[in-house]
Amino acid sequence: METIWFFLWTLLWAVYFILDGFDLGMGSLMPFLASNDHERRVIYNAQGPYWDGNEVWLITAGGVTFAAFPNAYAVMFSALYAPLLILLFCLIFRAVAFEFRGKGDSCTWIFCWDVCMTLGSFLPALLLGVAFANLFMGIPIDGNGVYHGSLLKLLNPYGLAGGVFFVVMFCYHGALWLELKSEGNLQAKAFKAAKALWPVLLSLVLVFLALTGHYTESFTRLAQHPAAYAALALAVIGLVASRLCLNSSTLAAWICSALFILGLTFFGVFGMYPGIILSSIDPAYSITIFNGSSSPLTLKIMLTVTLCAVPVVLLYQAWVYWTFAHKVTKETLKDEHAY
């Protein structure tokens, strides 16, 4: 049961990265792609019907951590308290920007909320990368789960490399989504951004994998479970196929980008298996899926509830994406419900 929940925990994070990743990517790219208020509104409305539903997966991933691996949850949310709190406030201000931007007409008012949107997208992407890179490497926790470090200690070379990698990955994913949802000049700029970001993303993948081999024991652990390299193969295929599809089908390119994120998430997280919180002080202090999980009965009950509830959520989100599959046009922006 512990391994099943480790798989589901990884899957939830992957789904969150895929769905909210394009939101965070578009928000981060907005100052570079949108040259007027109309184009900025297109970016807002390209993510408007989806962003709150996408962030549900972040809450679900956190909830599963609490319910399935309570010891890991306790250590994670104390050791990474500062970055997680910053992440939370960024997401709050970003959410408020959707509703408040159109409540005033002054340039200063609109500019302030656009800044909140940009920083509220860029910083979460950066912090998620920093957090997961440090989890892959291991953090200084003792036998009692007490964290012996600071926020600055998380900003090490490997952690920062993870942050930059996540930002570029989400920006590429977001540029593809924006190309799908926009038209005209903004669509052309989104296409150019995706083409320019792909080689940067490829380079960062190679650099991050090399740094992973240097700073972590992930490849040693993965050698014991060679089937996990199928996830890396999926990531490679997804990344290459995304570029090949870019000139012919943006939707296919976006789906392949999603497969890239899915495969890379599984490859990275399974590089910690069976650990969830690795200790850099002593491996014996690490929190694993066995010493950090809930009781078998709790895991079984949770699995039953999850198997019943998650398909309903997926069907609802599929309906939302289908309903709002149209492009954001000038007519769309005239709607009273548009941002």
Coordinates of C-alpha atoms in Angstrom, one line a residue:
M1 CA 0.0 0.0 0.0
E2 CA 2.9 2.4 0.8
T3 CA 4.3 2.0 -2.7
I4 CA 0.9 2.5 -4.3
W5 CA 0.4 5.7 -2.4
F6 CA 3.9 6.9 -3.3
F7 CA 3.0 6.4 -6.9
L8 CA -0.3 8.3 -6.5
W9 CA 1.5 11.1 -4.6
T10 CA 3.9 11.4 -7.5
L11 CA 1.1 11.4 -10.0
L12 CA -0.8 14.2 -8.2
W13 CA 2.3 16.4 -8.3
A14 CA 2.8 15.6 -12.0
V15 CA -0.8 16.5 -12.8
Y16 CA -0.4 19.8 -10.9
F17 CA 2.8 20.6 -12.7
I18 CA 1.1 19.9 -16.1
L19 CA -2.1 21.8 -15.4
D20 CA -1.0 24.8 -13.3
G21 CA 2.4 24.8 -15.1
F22 CA 1.0 26.5 -18.2
D23 CA -0.8 29.1 -16.0
L24 CA 2.4 29.9 -14.2
G25 CA 4.3 29.9 -17.5
M26 CA 1.9 32.4 -19.2
G27 CA 2.0 34.7 -16.2
S28 CA 5.8 34.7 -16.2
L29 CA 5.9 35.4 -19.9
M30 CA 3.3 38.2 -19.8
P31 CA 5.8 41.2 -19.6
F32 CA 7.7 39.8 -22.6
L33 CA 4.8 38.8 -24.9
A34 CA 2.0 41.3 -24.1
S35 CA 2.7 44.7 -25.5
N36 CA -0.7 46.3 -24.8
D37 CA -3.7 45.9 -22.5
H38 CA -5.7 43.8 -25.0
E39 CA -2.9 41.2 -25.2
R40 CA -2.6 41.2 -21.4
R41 CA -6.3 40.5 -21.1
V42 CA -6.0 37.6 -23.6
I43 CA -3.4 36.1 -21.3
Y44 CA -5.6 36.5 -18.3
N45 CA -8.6 35.0 -20.0
A46 CA -6.5 32.2 -21.6
Q47 CA -6.1 30.8 -18.0
G48 CA -9.2 32.3 -16.5
P49 CA -11.6 29.3 -16.7
Y50 CA -8.9 26.9 -15.5
W51 CA -6.5 28.3 -13.0
D52 CA -8.6 27.7 -9.8
G53 CA -9.4 24.1 -10.8
N54 CA -5.7 23.5 -11.7
E55 CA -4.6 24.6 -8.2
V56 CA -7.0 22.1 -6.6
W57 CA -4.3 19.5 -7.6
L58 CA -1.8 21.4 -5.4
I59 CA -4.2 21.2 -2.4
T60 CA -4.8 17.5 -3.2
A61 CA -1.1 16.7 -3.3
G62 CA -0.6 18.5 0.0
G63 CA -3.7 16.7 1.5
V64 CA -2.4 13.3 0.4
T65 CA 1.0 14.1 1.9
F66 CA -0.8 14.8 5.2
A67 CA -3.1 11.8 5.2
A68 CA -0.9 9.1 3.7
F69 CA 2.6 10.3 4.9
P70 CA 1.9 12.4 8.0
N71 CA 5.5 12.2 9.3
A72 CA 6.8 13.4 6.0
Y73 CA 4.2 16.2 5.9
A74 CA 5.3 17.4 9.4
V75 CA 9.0 17.5 8.4
M76 CA 8.4 19.0 5.0
F77 CA 6.1 21.8 6.1
S78 CA 8.5 22.7 8.9
A79 CA 11.8 22.4 7.1
L80 CA 10.4 24.2 4.0
Y81 CA 8.1 26.5 5.9
A82 CA 9.6 29.8 4.5
P83 CA 9.5 28.9 0.8
L84 CA 6.1 27.3 1.2
L85 CA 4.7 30.4 2.9
I86 CA 6.1 32.6 0.2
L87 CA 4.6 30.3 -2.4
L88 CA 1.2 30.5 -0.7
F89 CA 1.2 34.3 -0.6
C90 CA 2.3 34.5 -4.2
L91 CA -0.6 32.3 -5.2
I92 CA -3.0 34.4 -3.1
F93 CA -2.0 37.7 -4.7
R94 CA -2.1 36.0 -8.1
A95 CA -5.6 34.8 -7.5
V96 CA -6.7 38.3 -6.3
A97 CA -5.2 39.8 -9.5
F98 CA -7.7 38.0 -11.6
E99 CA -10.7 39.6 -9.8
F100 CA -9.3 43.0 -8.9
R101 CA -7.5 44.0 -12.1
G102 CA -10.7 45.0 -13.8
K103 CA -12.1 46.9 -10.7
G104 CA -10.3 50.1 -11.5
D105 CA -9.4 52.1 -14.6
S106 CA -6.2 53.9 -13.5
C107 CA -2.9 52.8 -15.1
T108 CA -1.3 52.4 -11.7
W109 CA -4.1 50.1 -10.4
I110 CA -3.8 47.9 -13.5
F111 CA 0.0 47.9 -13.4
C112 CA 0.1 46.8 -9.8
W113 CA -2.1 43.8 -10.4
D114 CA -0.2 42.9 -13.5
V115 CA 3.0 42.9 -11.4
C116 CA 1.2 40.6 -8.9
M117 CA 0.3 38.3 -11.7
T118 CA 3.8 38.1 -13.0
L119 CA 5.5 37.7 -9.7
G120 CA 2.7 35.4 -8.5
S121 CA 3.5 33.2 -11.4
F122 CA 7.3 33.4 -11.6
L123 CA 8.1 33.0 -7.9
P124 CA 6.0 29.8 -7.4
A125 CA 7.6 28.2 -10.4
L126 CA 11.0 29.1 -9.1
L127 CA 10.2 28.0 -5.5
L128 CA 8.7 24.7 -6.6
G129 CA 11.9 23.9 -8.5
V130 CA 14.1 24.9 -5.6
A131 CA 12.0 22.8 -3.2
F132 CA 12.0 19.6 -5.2
A133 CA 15.7 19.9 -6.1
N134 CA 16.5 20.1 -2.4
L135 CA 14.3 17.1 -1.7
F136 CA 16.1 15.1 -4.4
M137 CA 19.5 16.1 -2.8
G138 CA 18.4 15.8 0.8
I139 CA 18.0 18.4 3.5
P140 CA 19.7 18.6 6.9
I141 CA 17.2 16.9 9.3
D142 CA 18.2 15.0 12.4
G143 CA 16.7 11.9 13.9
N144 CA 13.8 13.9 15.4
G145 CA 12.9 15.4 12.1
V146 CA 14.3 18.8 13.1
Y147 CA 15.6 20.9 10.3
H148 CA 19.1 22.3 10.8
G149 CA 19.3 25.0 8.1
S150 CA 17.8 28.2 6.7
L151 CA 16.1 29.6 3.6
L152 CA 19.5 30.7 2.3
K153 CA 20.8 27.1 2.6
L154 CA 18.1 26.0 0.2
L155 CA 19.4 28.4 -2.4
N156 CA 22.4 26.3 -3.1
P157 CA 23.6 25.7 -6.7
Y158 CA 21.6 22.6 -7.3
G159 CA 18.4 24.1 -5.8
L160 CA 18.8 27.2 -7.9
A161 CA 19.4 25.1 -11.0
G162 CA 16.1 23.3 -10.2
G163 CA 14.3 26.6 -9.8
V164 CA 15.6 27.9 -13.2
F165 CA 14.7 24.6 -14.9
F166 CA 11.1 24.7 -13.6
V167 CA 10.6 28.3 -14.7
V168 CA 11.8 27.6 -18.2
M169 CA 9.8 24.3 -18.4
F170 CA 6.6 26.1 -17.3
C171 CA 7.3 29.0 -19.7
Y172 CA 7.6 26.7 -22.6
H173 CA 4.5 24.8 -21.6
G174 CA 2.7 28.1 -21.1
A175 CA 3.8 29.5 -24.5
L176 CA 2.3 26.5 -26.2
W177 CA -1.0 27.0 -24.4
L178 CA -1.1 30.7 -25.2
E179 CA -0.5 29.9 -28.9
L180 CA -3.5 27.5 -28.7
K181 CA -5.8 30.1 -27.1
S182 CA -4.7 33.3 -28.9
E183 CA -4.8 34.7 -32.4
G184 CA -3.0 37.2 -34.5
N185 CA 0.2 39.0 -33.3
L186 CA 0.1 37.5 -29.8
Q187 CA -0.2 34.0 -31.2
A188 CA 2.8 34.6 -33.5
K189 CA 4.8 35.9 -30.5
A190 CA 3.8 32.8 -28.4
F191 CA 5.0 30.6 -31.3
K192 CA 8.3 32.4 -31.5
A193 CA 8.7 32.1 -27.7
A194 CA 8.1 28.4 -27.7
K195 CA 10.6 27.9 -30.5
A196 CA 13.2 30.0 -28.7
L197 CA 12.6 28.3 -25.3
W198 CA 12.8 24.7 -26.5
P199 CA 16.6 24.6 -27.0
V200 CA 17.1 26.4 -23.7
L201 CA 14.9 23.8 -22.0
L202 CA 16.8 20.9 -23.7
S203 CA 20.1 22.4 -22.4
L204 CA 18.7 22.8 -18.9
V205 CA 17.5 19.2 -18.9
L206 CA 21.0 18.0 -19.7
V207 CA 22.6 20.3 -17.1
F208 CA 20.1 19.4 -14.4
L209 CA 20.5 15.6 -15.0
A210 CA 24.3 16.1 -14.8
L211 CA 24.0 18.1 -11.6
T212 CA 21.6 15.4 -10.3
G213 CA 24.3 12.8 -10.8
H214 CA 26.8 15.0 -9.0
Y215 CA 24.7 16.3 -6.0
T216 CA 22.3 13.4 -5.4
E217 CA 22.2 9.6 -5.1
S218 CA 19.2 9.4 -7.4
F219 CA 20.9 7.4 -10.1
T220 CA 22.3 4.9 -7.6
R221 CA 18.8 4.3 -6.2
L222 CA 17.2 4.2 -9.7
A223 CA 19.8 1.5 -10.7
Q224 CA 18.0 -0.8 -8.2
H225 CA 14.7 -0.2 -10.1
P226 CA 15.6 0.0 -13.8
A227 CA 11.9 0.1 -14.8
A228 CA 11.9 3.7 -13.5
Y229 CA 14.1 4.7 -16.5
A230 CA 10.9 4.2 -18.6
A231 CA 9.8 7.5 -17.1
L232 CA 13.0 9.1 -18.4
A233 CA 12.4 7.6 -21.8
L234 CA 8.8 9.1 -21.8
A235 CA 10.2 12.5 -20.9
V236 CA 12.8 12.3 -23.7
I237 CA 10.2 11.2 -26.2
G238 CA 7.8 13.9 -25.1
L239 CA 10.3 16.7 -25.3
V240 CA 11.6 15.7 -28.8
A241 CA 8.1 15.1 -30.1
S242 CA 6.9 18.4 -28.8
R243 CA 9.4 20.2 -30.9
L244 CA 8.6 18.0 -34.0
C245 CA 4.9 18.8 -33.6
L246 CA 5.4 22.5 -33.0
N247 CA 5.2 23.5 -36.7
S248 CA 2.2 21.3 -37.5
S249 CA 0.0 21.0 -34.4
T250 CA 0.2 23.1 -31.3
L251 CA -2.2 20.9 -29.4
A252 CA 0.0 17.9 -30.1
A253 CA 3.0 19.8 -29.1
W254 CA 1.3 20.8 -25.8
I255 CA 0.3 17.2 -25.1
C256 CA 3.8 16.0 -25.7
S257 CA 5.1 18.8 -23.4
A258 CA 2.7 17.4 -20.8
L259 CA 4.1 13.9 -21.3
F260 CA 7.6 15.4 -20.8
I261 CA 6.6 16.9 -17.5
L262 CA 4.9 13.7 -16.4
G263 CA 7.9 11.5 -17.2
L264 CA 10.4 13.8 -15.7
T265 CA 8.4 14.2 -12.5
F266 CA 8.2 10.4 -12.0
F267 CA 11.9 10.0 -12.9
G268 CA 12.9 12.7 -10.3
V269 CA 10.6 11.6 -7.5
F270 CA 11.3 7.9 -7.9
G271 CA 15.0 8.8 -7.6
M272 CA 14.2 9.3 -3.9
Y273 CA 12.3 5.9 -3.5
P274 CA 11.6 4.7 -0.9
G275 CA 12.5 8.0 0.7
I276 CA 10.2 11.1 0.8
I277 CA 12.3 13.4 2.9
L278 CA 16.0 12.5 2.6
S279 CA 18.4 13.5 5.3
S280 CA 21.7 15.0 4.3
I281 CA 23.0 14.5 7.9
D282 CA 22.6 10.8 8.0
P283 CA 20.6 8.6 5.6
A284 CA 19.2 6.7 8.7
Y285 CA 17.3 9.9 9.6
S286 CA 15.4 10.0 6.3
I287 CA 11.6 9.8 6.3
T288 CA 10.6 6.9 4.0
I289 CA 7.2 5.6 2.8
F290 CA 7.5 2.9 5.4
N291 CA 8.4 4.8 8.6
G292 CA 6.5 7.9 7.6
S293 CA 3.1 6.5 6.4
S294 CA -0.2 6.1 8.0
S295 CA -1.6 2.8 9.1
P296 CA -2.5 0.2 6.5
L297 CA -6.2 0.5 7.3
T298 CA -6.0 4.3 6.7
L299 CA -4.2 3.8 3.4
K300 CA -6.8 1.3 2.3
I301 CA -9.8 3.5 3.2
M302 CA -8.1 6.5 1.5
L303 CA -7.5 4.4 -1.7
T304 CA -11.1 3.5 -1.9
V305 CA -12.2 7.1 -1.5
T306 CA -9.7 8.3 -4.0
L307 CA -10.7 5.7 -6.6
C308 CA -14.3 6.9 -6.3
A309 CA -13.7 10.7 -6.1
V310 CA -10.8 11.3 -8.5
P311 CA -12.6 10.1 -11.7
V312 CA -15.4 12.5 -10.9
V313 CA -13.0 15.4 -10.6
L314 CA -11.3 14.4 -13.8
L315 CA -14.6 14.2 -15.7
Y316 CA -15.5 17.7 -14.4
Q317 CA -12.2 19.2 -15.4
A318 CA -12.4 17.5 -18.8
W319 CA -15.9 19.1 -19.2
V320 CA -14.5 22.5 -18.3
Y321 CA -11.6 22.3 -20.8
W322 CA -14.0 21.1 -23.5
T323 CA -16.5 23.9 -22.8
F324 CA -13.8 26.6 -22.9
A325 CA -11.8 25.1 -25.7
H326 CA -12.4 28.1 -28.0
K327 CA -9.8 30.8 -28.6
V328 CA -9.8 34.1 -26.7
T329 CA -11.0 36.7 -29.2
K330 CA -12.1 40.3 -29.2
E331 CA -15.7 39.1 -28.9
T332 CA -14.8 36.9 -26.0
L333 CA -13.3 39.8 -24.1
K334 CA -16.6 41.8 -24.5
D335 CA -18.4 39.2 -22.4
E336 CA -19.4 40.6 -19.0
H337 CA -17.7 37.7 -17.3
A338 CA -14.3 38.2 -19.0
Y339 CA -11.4 39.4 -17.0

